[in-house]
CSV table of C-alpha atoms and ligand atoms in Angstrom, one decimal:
chain,number,residue,atom,x,y,z
A,1,MET,CA,-26.7,24.4,-22.6
A,2,PRO,CA,-25.5,24.3,-19.4
A,3,THR,CA,-22.5,26.7,-18.4
A,4,LYS,CA,-19.9,23.9,-17.8
A,5,ILE,CA,-18.0,23.9,-14.3
A,6,SER,CA,-14.5,22.9,-15.1
A,7,LEU,CA,-12.4,21.7,-11.5
A,8,THR,CA,-10.5,24.7,-11.3
A,9,ARG,CA,-13.7,27.2,-11.2
A,10,TYR,CA,-14.9,25.2,-8.2
A,11,LEU,CA,-12.2,24.8,-6.2
A,12,VAL,CA,-11.4,28.6,-6.3
A,13,GLU,CA,-15.1,29.2,-5.1
A,14,GLN,CA,-14.2,26.7,-2.3
A,15,GLN,CA,-11.4,29.0,-1.2
A,16,ARG,CA,-13.5,32.5,-2.5
A,17,VAL,CA,-17.1,31.9,-2.4
A,18,ASP,CA,-17.2,29.3,0.4
A,19,GLY,CA,-13.7,29.6,2.0
A,20,ARG,CA,-13.4,26.9,3.0
A,21,ILE,CA,-10.1,26.1,1.2
A,22,PRO,CA,-6.8,27.7,1.4
A,23,GLY,CA,-4.7,29.1,-1.7
A,24,ASP,CA,-2.3,26.5,-1.0
A,25,LEU,CA,-4.4,23.0,-0.4
A,26,ARG,CA,-6.6,24.9,-4.0
A,27,LEU,CA,-2.6,24.3,-5.7
A,28,LEU,CA,-1.4,21.4,-4.5
A,29,LEU,CA,-5.6,19.4,-5.5
A,30,GLU,CA,-5.1,21.2,-8.9
A,31,VAL,CA,-1.4,19.6,-8.7
A,32,VAL,CA,-2.9,16.4,-8.1
A,33,ALA,CA,-5.7,16.2,-11.2
A,34,ARG,CA,-3.2,17.1,-13.5
A,35,ALA,CA,-0.6,14.2,-12.0
A,36,CYS,CA,-4.8,12.5,-12.6
A,37,LYS,CA,-4.8,13.5,-15.7
A,38,GLY,CA,-1.2,12.4,-17.7
A,39,ILE,CA,-2.1,8.7,-15.6
A,40,SER,CA,-4.7,7.9,-17.6
A,41,HIS,CA,-3.1,8.7,-20.8
A,42,ALA,CA,-1.0,5.9,-19.7
A,43,VAL,CA,-3.5,3.7,-19.0
A,44,THR,CA,-4.7,4.6,-21.9
A,45,LYS,CA,-2.1,3.7,-23.8
A,46,GLY,CA,-1.7,0.3,-22.5
A,47,ALA,CA,0.1,-1.8,-24.3
A,48,LEU,CA,1.5,0.2,-26.9
A,49,ALA,CA,3.1,2.8,-24.5
A,50,GLY,CA,4.8,-0.4,-22.9
A,51,VAL,CA,3.1,0.0,-19.5
A,52,LEU,CA,1.6,-3.1,-18.9
A,53,GLY,CA,3.4,-6.3,-17.1
A,54,THR,CA,5.5,-6.6,-14.0
A,55,ALA,CA,7.9,-4.3,-13.0
A,56,GLY,CA,9.7,-7.4,-11.5
A,57,SER,CA,10.0,-5.7,-7.9
A,58,GLU,CA,8.0,-5.8,-4.5
A,59,ASN,CA,6.4,-3.2,-2.7
A,60,VAL,CA,7.0,-2.4,1.0
A,61,GLN,CA,3.6,-4.6,1.0
A,62,GLY,CA,5.4,-7.5,-0.1
A,63,GLU,CA,3.1,-7.5,-3.7
A,64,VAL,CA,5.1,-7.7,-7.1
A,65,GLN,CA,4.8,-4.3,-8.6
A,66,LYS,CA,3.4,-3.5,-11.7
A,67,LYS,CA,4.9,-0.9,-14.1
A,68,LEU,CA,2.0,1.1,-14.3
A,69,ASP,CA,2.9,1.0,-9.6
A,70,ILE,CA,5.8,2.9,-10.4
A,71,ILE,CA,5.0,4.8,-13.5
A,72,ALA,CA,1.9,6.8,-11.8
A,73,ASN,CA,4.1,6.7,-8.2
A,74,GLU,CA,6.8,8.8,-10.3
A,75,VAL,CA,3.5,11.0,-11.7
A,76,LEU,CA,2.6,11.7,-8.2
A,77,ILE,CA,6.3,12.9,-7.3
A,78,GLU,CA,7.3,14.5,-9.8
A,79,ALA,CA,4.0,17.0,-9.8
A,80,ASN,CA,4.2,17.5,-6.8
A,81,GLU,CA,7.6,17.3,-5.0
A,82,TRP,CA,7.9,21.2,-7.1
A,83,GLY,CA,4.4,22.8,-6.1
A,84,GLY,CA,5.1,24.5,-2.9
A,85,HIS,CA,2.1,23.0,-1.2
A,86,LEU,CA,3.7,19.5,0.5
A,87,ALA,CA,6.0,18.9,2.7
A,88,ALA,CA,6.0,15.4,2.3
A,89,MET,CA,4.6,12.8,0.3
A,90,ALA,CA,3.8,8.6,1.0
A,91,SER,CA,2.8,6.2,-0.9
A,92,GLU,CA,2.3,2.6,-1.1
A,93,GLU,CA,4.3,1.9,-3.5
A,94,MET,CA,6.9,3.8,-1.2
A,95,ASP,CA,8.6,2.2,1.8
A,96,SER,CA,9.4,5.5,3.9
A,97,ILE,CA,7.8,9.3,4.0
A,98,TYR,CA,9.1,11.3,0.3
A,99,LEU,CA,10.3,14.7,1.4
A,100,VAL,CA,10.3,17.9,-0.6
A,101,PRO,CA,13.5,18.7,-2.3
A,102,ASN,CA,15.4,21.1,0.2
A,103,ARG,CA,15.5,23.7,-2.8
A,104,TYR,CA,12.5,23.8,-2.9
A,105,PRO,CA,9.9,26.2,-0.4
A,106,GLN,CA,7.6,23.0,1.9
A,107,GLY,CA,4.3,23.8,2.2
A,108,GLU,CA,1.7,22.6,5.2
A,109,TYR,CA,0.1,19.9,3.5
A,110,LEU,CA,1.0,16.0,3.7
A,111,LEU,CA,-0.1,14.1,0.7
A,112,LEU,CA,-0.6,10.1,0.3
A,113,PHE,CA,-1.7,8.5,-2.4
A,114,ASP,CA,-2.4,4.7,-4.0
A,115,PRO,CA,-0.8,5.6,-6.9
A,116,LEU,CA,-2.7,3.0,-8.9
A,117,ASP,CA,-5.8,0.3,-6.7
A,118,GLY,CA,-6.4,-2.5,-9.0
A,119,SER,CA,-3.3,-3.3,-9.9
A,120,SER,CA,-4.5,-6.4,-10.9
A,121,ASN,CA,-6.6,-5.4,-13.2
A,122,ILE,CA,-4.3,-3.5,-14.9
A,123,ASP,CA,-3.3,-6.5,-17.4
A,124,VAL,CA,-7.0,-7.1,-17.9
A,125,ASN,CA,-8.4,-3.8,-19.3
A,126,VAL,CA,-10.4,-3.8,-16.0
A,127,SER,CA,-11.3,-0.3,-14.4
A,128,ILE,CA,-8.6,1.2,-11.8
A,129,GLY,CA,-7.5,4.0,-10.3
A,130,THR,CA,-5.3,6.1,-8.3
A,131,ILE,CA,-6.3,7.4,-4.7
A,132,PHE,CA,-4.7,10.5,-2.3
A,133,SER,CA,-5.5,11.8,1.0
A,134,VAL,CA,-4.0,15.8,2.9
A,135,LEU,CA,-3.8,15.8,5.8
A,136,LYS,CA,-1.7,19.7,7.2
A,137,LYS,CA,1.3,19.4,8.8
A,138,PRO,CA,1.3,19.4,12.6
A,139,GLU,CA,2.1,23.0,14.2
A,140,GLY,CA,5.5,23.4,15.0
A,141,SER,CA,7.0,20.0,14.6
A,142,PRO,CA,10.3,21.4,12.3
A,143,GLY,CA,11.2,19.1,10.2
A,144,VAL,CA,8.5,16.3,8.7
A,145,SER,CA,8.9,12.9,9.8
A,146,GLU,CA,7.1,10.1,9.6
A,147,GLN,CA,4.5,10.6,12.6
A,148,ASP,CA,3.8,13.4,11.6
A,149,PHE,CA,1.7,11.6,9.2
A,150,LEU,CA,-0.6,9.2,11.7
A,151,GLN,CA,-2.8,11.2,12.3
A,152,ALA,CA,-6.6,10.2,12.4
A,153,GLY,CA,-8.5,10.2,8.8
A,154,ALA,CA,-10.9,12.8,10.7
A,155,LYS,CA,-7.8,15.0,10.1
A,156,GLN,CA,-8.0,14.5,6.3
A,157,VAL,CA,-9.0,18.4,4.8
A,158,ALA,CA,-9.5,17.0,1.5
A,159,ALA,CA,-9.5,13.3,0.1
A,160,GLY,CA,-10.5,11.9,-4.0
A,161,TYR,CA,-10.0,9.2,-6.5
A,162,CYS,CA,-10.1,9.3,-9.9
A,163,ILE,CA,-11.4,6.3,-11.6
A,164,TYR,CA,-9.8,5.3,-15.1
A,165,GLY,CA,-12.8,3.7,-16.8
A,166,PRO,CA,-14.3,4.3,-19.7
A,167,GLN,CA,-14.7,7.8,-18.2
A,168,THR,CA,-11.8,9.0,-16.7
A,169,THR,CA,-13.9,10.4,-13.6
A,170,LEU,CA,-12.0,12.3,-10.4
A,171,ALA,CA,-14.7,12.4,-6.8
A,172,LEU,CA,-13.1,14.9,-4.4
A,173,THR,CA,-14.2,16.3,-1.4
A,174,VAL,CA,-13.1,19.5,0.6
A,175,GLY,CA,-15.5,19.1,2.6
A,176,ASP,CA,-19.1,20.5,1.4
A,177,GLY,CA,-20.3,17.3,0.0
A,178,VAL,CA,-18.3,14.8,-2.7
A,179,ALA,CA,-18.3,16.8,-5.8
A,180,VAL,CA,-17.4,14.7,-9.5
A,181,PHE,CA,-15.8,15.9,-12.4
A,182,THR,CA,-15.2,14.0,-16.1
A,183,LEU,CA,-12.0,14.1,-17.9
A,184,ASP,CA,-12.7,15.9,-21.2
A,185,ALA,CA,-10.4,14.6,-23.1
A,186,ASP,CA,-10.6,17.0,-26.7
A,187,GLN,CA,-10.0,20.0,-23.2
A,188,GLY,CA,-8.5,18.6,-21.1
A,189,SER,CA,-9.8,19.4,-18.6
A,190,PHE,CA,-12.3,17.5,-15.9
A,191,VAL,CA,-15.6,18.7,-15.8
A,192,LEU,CA,-18.1,18.7,-12.9
A,193,THR,CA,-20.9,16.1,-13.5
A,194,GLN,CA,-22.7,15.7,-10.6
A,195,GLU,CA,-22.4,17.5,-7.1
A,196,GLN,CA,-23.6,17.1,-3.1
A,197,VAL,CA,-23.7,13.2,-4.4
A,198,ARG,CA,-26.1,11.2,-2.2
A,199,ILE,CA,-26.0,6.9,-1.6
A,200,PRO,CA,-29.4,5.8,-0.5
A,201,GLU,CA,-28.9,4.3,3.2
A,202,ASP,CA,-30.7,0.9,1.9
A,203,THR,CA,-29.1,-1.7,-0.9
A,204,LYS,CA,-29.5,-4.9,-2.5
A,205,GLU,CA,-25.9,-4.9,-4.0
A,206,PHE,CA,-22.9,-6.2,-1.6
A,207,ALA,CA,-19.8,-6.4,-3.0
A,208,ILE,CA,-16.6,-9.0,-1.2
A,209,ASN,CA,-14.6,-11.4,-2.7
A,210,MET,CA,-16.3,-14.4,-2.2
A,211,SER,CA,-14.1,-16.6,-2.2
A,212,ASN,CA,-12.8,-15.7,1.0
A,213,MET,CA,-15.7,-17.4,2.5
A,214,ARG,CA,-14.5,-19.5,4.4
A,215,HIS,CA,-11.8,-17.7,6.3
A,216,TRP,CA,-14.3,-15.0,7.8
A,217,ASP,CA,-15.5,-14.9,10.6
A,218,ALA,CA,-18.6,-15.0,11.9
A,219,PRO,CA,-20.5,-12.3,12.0
A,220,VAL,CA,-19.3,-11.5,8.2
A,221,LYS,CA,-20.3,-15.2,7.6
A,222,ARG,CA,-23.4,-13.8,9.0
A,223,TYR,CA,-24.2,-10.9,7.5
A,224,VAL,CA,-23.1,-12.2,3.8
A,225,ASP,CA,-25.6,-15.9,4.3
A,226,GLU,CA,-28.4,-13.9,4.7
A,227,CYS,CA,-27.1,-11.5,1.7
A,228,LEU,CA,-27.3,-14.6,-0.1
A,229,ALA,CA,-30.7,-16.6,1.3
A,230,GLY,CA,-32.9,-13.9,-0.8
A,231,ARG,CA,-36.3,-13.1,-0.2
A,232,ASP,CA,-37.2,-16.7,1.6
A,233,GLY,CA,-34.4,-15.3,3.9
A,234,PRO,CA,-34.3,-13.1,6.9
A,235,ARG,CA,-34.0,-10.4,5.0
A,236,GLY,CA,-36.9,-10.8,3.2
A,237,LYS,CA,-35.6,-9.7,-0.1
A,238,ASP,CA,-33.1,-10.3,-3.1
A,239,PHE,CA,-29.6,-8.7,-3.1
A,240,ASN,CA,-26.8,-8.7,-6.6
A,241,MET,CA,-23.8,-9.0,-5.7
A,242,ARG,CA,-20.6,-7.1,-8.1
A,243,TRP,CA,-16.6,-7.6,-6.8
A,244,VAL,CA,-14.4,-5.8,-9.3
A,245,ALA,CA,-10.9,-6.1,-7.0
A,246,SER,CA,-10.2,-2.3,-7.5
A,247,MET,CA,-12.0,-0.7,-4.7
A,248,VAL,CA,-12.0,2.9,-6.7
A,249,ALA,CA,-14.3,0.6,-9.5
A,250,ASP,CA,-16.2,-0.5,-6.6
A,251,VAL,CA,-17.0,3.0,-4.3
A,252,HIS,CA,-17.4,4.1,-7.1
A,253,ARG,CA,-20.5,2.0,-7.9
A,254,ILE,CA,-21.6,2.8,-4.4
A,255,LEU,CA,-21.3,6.1,-4.9
A,256,THR,CA,-23.1,6.2,-8.1
A,257,ARG,CA,-26.0,4.1,-6.8
A,258,GLY,CA,-25.3,2.8,-3.5
A,259,GLY,CA,-24.4,-0.2,-2.1
A,260,ILE,CA,-21.5,-2.3,0.9
A,261,PHE,CA,-18.7,-3.1,0.2
A,262,LEU,CA,-16.4,-5.1,2.2
A,263,TYR,CA,-12.9,-6.3,2.7
A,264,PRO,CA,-12.8,-8.1,6.3
A,265,TRP,CA,-10.5,-9.0,8.6
A,266,ASP,CA,-10.3,-13.3,7.1
A,267,LYS,CA,-7.8,-16.0,9.7
A,268,ARG,CA,-5.4,-16.3,6.6
A,269,GLU,CA,-3.5,-13.4,8.3
A,270,PRO,CA,-4.9,-13.5,11.6
A,271,ASP,CA,-2.1,-10.8,12.6
A,272,LYS,CA,-3.2,-8.6,10.1
A,273,PRO,CA,-6.7,-6.4,10.4
A,274,GLY,CA,-7.2,-6.7,7.2
A,275,LYS,CA,-6.2,-6.1,3.2
A,276,LEU,CA,-6.8,-2.8,2.7
A,277,ARG,CA,-4.5,-0.3,3.8
A,278,LEU,CA,-6.4,3.3,5.8
A,279,MET,CA,-3.8,5.7,5.6
A,280,TYR,CA,-3.8,5.6,1.4
A,281,GLU,CA,-7.3,3.8,1.1
A,282,ALA,CA,-9.7,3.2,3.7
A,283,ASN,CA,-9.2,6.8,5.4
A,284,PRO,CA,-10.0,8.2,2.1
A,285,MET,CA,-12.2,6.8,0.9
A,286,SER,CA,-13.8,6.4,3.9
A,287,TRP,CA,-13.9,10.7,4.4
A,288,LEU,CA,-16.1,10.8,1.5
A,289,VAL,CA,-18.2,7.8,1.2
A,290,GLU,CA,-19.9,9.8,4.7
A,291,GLN,CA,-19.6,13.2,2.7
A,292,ALA,CA,-22.0,11.2,0.6
A,293,GLY,CA,-24.4,10.3,4.0
A,294,GLY,CA,-23.1,6.5,3.2
A,295,ALA,CA,-21.2,5.0,6.7
A,296,ALA,CA,-17.5,3.4,6.9
A,297,THR,CA,-16.4,0.8,9.9
A,298,ASN,CA,-14.1,-1.4,10.0
A,299,GLY,CA,-16.7,-3.5,12.1
A,300,ARG,CA,-16.8,-2.5,15.0
A,301,GLU,CA,-15.4,1.4,15.2
A,302,ARG,CA,-16.5,4.0,12.9
A,303,ILE,CA,-13.2,4.3,10.3
A,304,LEU,CA,-12.0,7.9,10.1
A,305,ASP,CA,-12.1,7.9,14.3
A,306,LEU,CA,-9.0,5.5,14.3
A,307,LYS,CA,-5.5,6.0,15.6
A,308,PRO,CA,-3.0,5.2,13.0
A,309,GLY,CA,0.1,3.4,14.2
A,310,LYS,CA,2.1,2.6,10.8
A,311,LEU,CA,2.4,4.4,7.8
A,312,HIS,CA,1.6,1.3,5.5
A,313,GLU,CA,-1.4,0.2,8.2
A,314,ARG,CA,-4.4,-2.5,7.6
A,315,VAL,CA,-7.4,-2.2,8.6
A,316,ALA,CA,-10.6,-4.3,7.8
A,317,VAL,CA,-13.3,-2.2,6.3
A,318,VAL,CA,-17.0,-1.7,5.5
A,319,LEU,CA,-18.5,1.0,3.3
A,320,GLY,CA,-21.3,2.3,2.1
A,321,SER,CA,-25.4,2.3,2.6
A,322,ARG,CA,-25.3,3.5,5.9
A,323,ASN,CA,-28.6,0.8,7.5
A,324,GLU,CA,-26.4,-2.0,5.9
A,325,VAL,CA,-22.9,-1.0,7.0
A,326,GLU,CA,-24.9,-0.1,10.6
A,327,ARG,CA,-26.1,-3.7,10.4
A,328,VAL,CA,-23.2,-5.4,10.1
A,329,THR,CA,-21.4,-3.3,12.9
A,330,ARG,CA,-24.4,-4.8,14.4
A,331,TYR,CA,-23.6,-8.4,14.1
A,332,HIS,CA,-20.2,-7.6,15.0
A,333,LEU,CA,-20.6,-5.8,18.5
A,334,GLU,CA,-24.1,-9.0,19.1
A,335,ALA,CA,-21.1,-11.7,18.8
A,336,ARG,CA,-18.5,-9.9,20.6
B,1,LIG,P1,-3.5,-1.9,-5.1
B,1,LIG,O1,-3.3,-3.2,-6.2
B,1,LIG,O2,-3.6,-1.0,-5.0
B,1,LIG,O3,-2.2,-2.7,-3.8
B,1,LIG,O4,-5.5,-2.7,-4.1
B,1,LIG,C1,-6.2,-3.9,-4.4
B,1,LIG,C2,-6.8,-4.0,-3.4
B,1,LIG,C3,-8.2,-3.3,-3.9
B,1,LIG,O5,-8.4,-2.0,-4.4
B,1,LIG,C4,-9.1,-4.1,-3.6
B,1,LIG,O6,-10.4,-4.0,-3.8
B,1,LIG,C5,-8.5,-5.1,-3.3
B,1,LIG,O7,-6.9,-5.1,-3.7
B,1,LIG,C6,-9.6,-6.3,-4.4
B,1,LIG,O8,-8.4,-7.6,-3.4
B,1,LIG,P2,-8.6,-9.0,-4.0
B,1,LIG,O9,-7.9,-9.3,-4.9
B,1,LIG,O10,-8.1,-9.5,-2.5
B,1,LIG,O11,-10.4,-8.8,-4.3
B,2,LIG,MN1,-5.4,0.0,-3.8
B,3,LIG,MN1,-2.2,0.3,-5.5
B,4,LIG,MN1,-0.7,-3.5,-4.0
């Protein structure tokens, strides 16, 4: 029976053996993983814990909040506010940043999260998740401000997600590839089940919300039309389609067997570049995908190079199997 490697041991090795992460970052990631275990517990109880349905409030995105959006947000705040590793947090569900109470020592990290991704799937028992991203607080700035968070995704020091599905699985990168951990409910610990994840460069599977087709820009329409044309079309092969409407589930599938995920700009809200949020959805997912050998762009530029202007900024997302993402980028550049 191979030795089980826990998340704790993996992180200690990243700290002590490879010197890749400092102790404070290791402890922060352990706290986040523990918070995800708590969220997983609430998700699994569902109606029995009264966590389904809407909370009747709206978030800064203009979305009606689900009870679990708020519960997951609170679990992450409470778990992290006194840990001593953080200076501040930012969340999809909070208008502005959350400063660690000054009665606790301030750490040097900034934690950003989408506490509950896939909210439209909560009440129908489809996989949902939590997405997180860690940045370092810029040196020298006395306090902490929203400006400190506005760093390009390439500056992340850790990124990951936890998917609450048939298994509760945590995918994590600290810059040494992608490791996947599965929650052993008997032990209550995350156990390493995959390391150095690789996304195949080619795929026959695309993920996009097809109901928005009439609103897309020409390059995206061209790409999807060619996929739909199958083996008799210019691609010379048939494609399959998936759309879970939980980014964590679509990205986990792509990390596991390849594929391309698109949430492009569409003309329903022409002044917004896309639906997904740059800081706590696109950036962490893009780093994970790149660390697994895939690519992630907004259709034209590498997502991790984008300089954010606002905390809740949105972005178009095209990510997954490298050769497919590059094809979509080519179609955008040809359409100029
Ligand atoms: P969230 O639930 O955190 O607001 O995110 C939902 C996002 C993302 O998870 C998913 O890919 C996308 O919204 C689905 O959008 P549609 O419902 O428009 O397909
Ligand atoms: Mn989300
Ligand atoms: Mn969310
Ligand atoms: Mn939301």
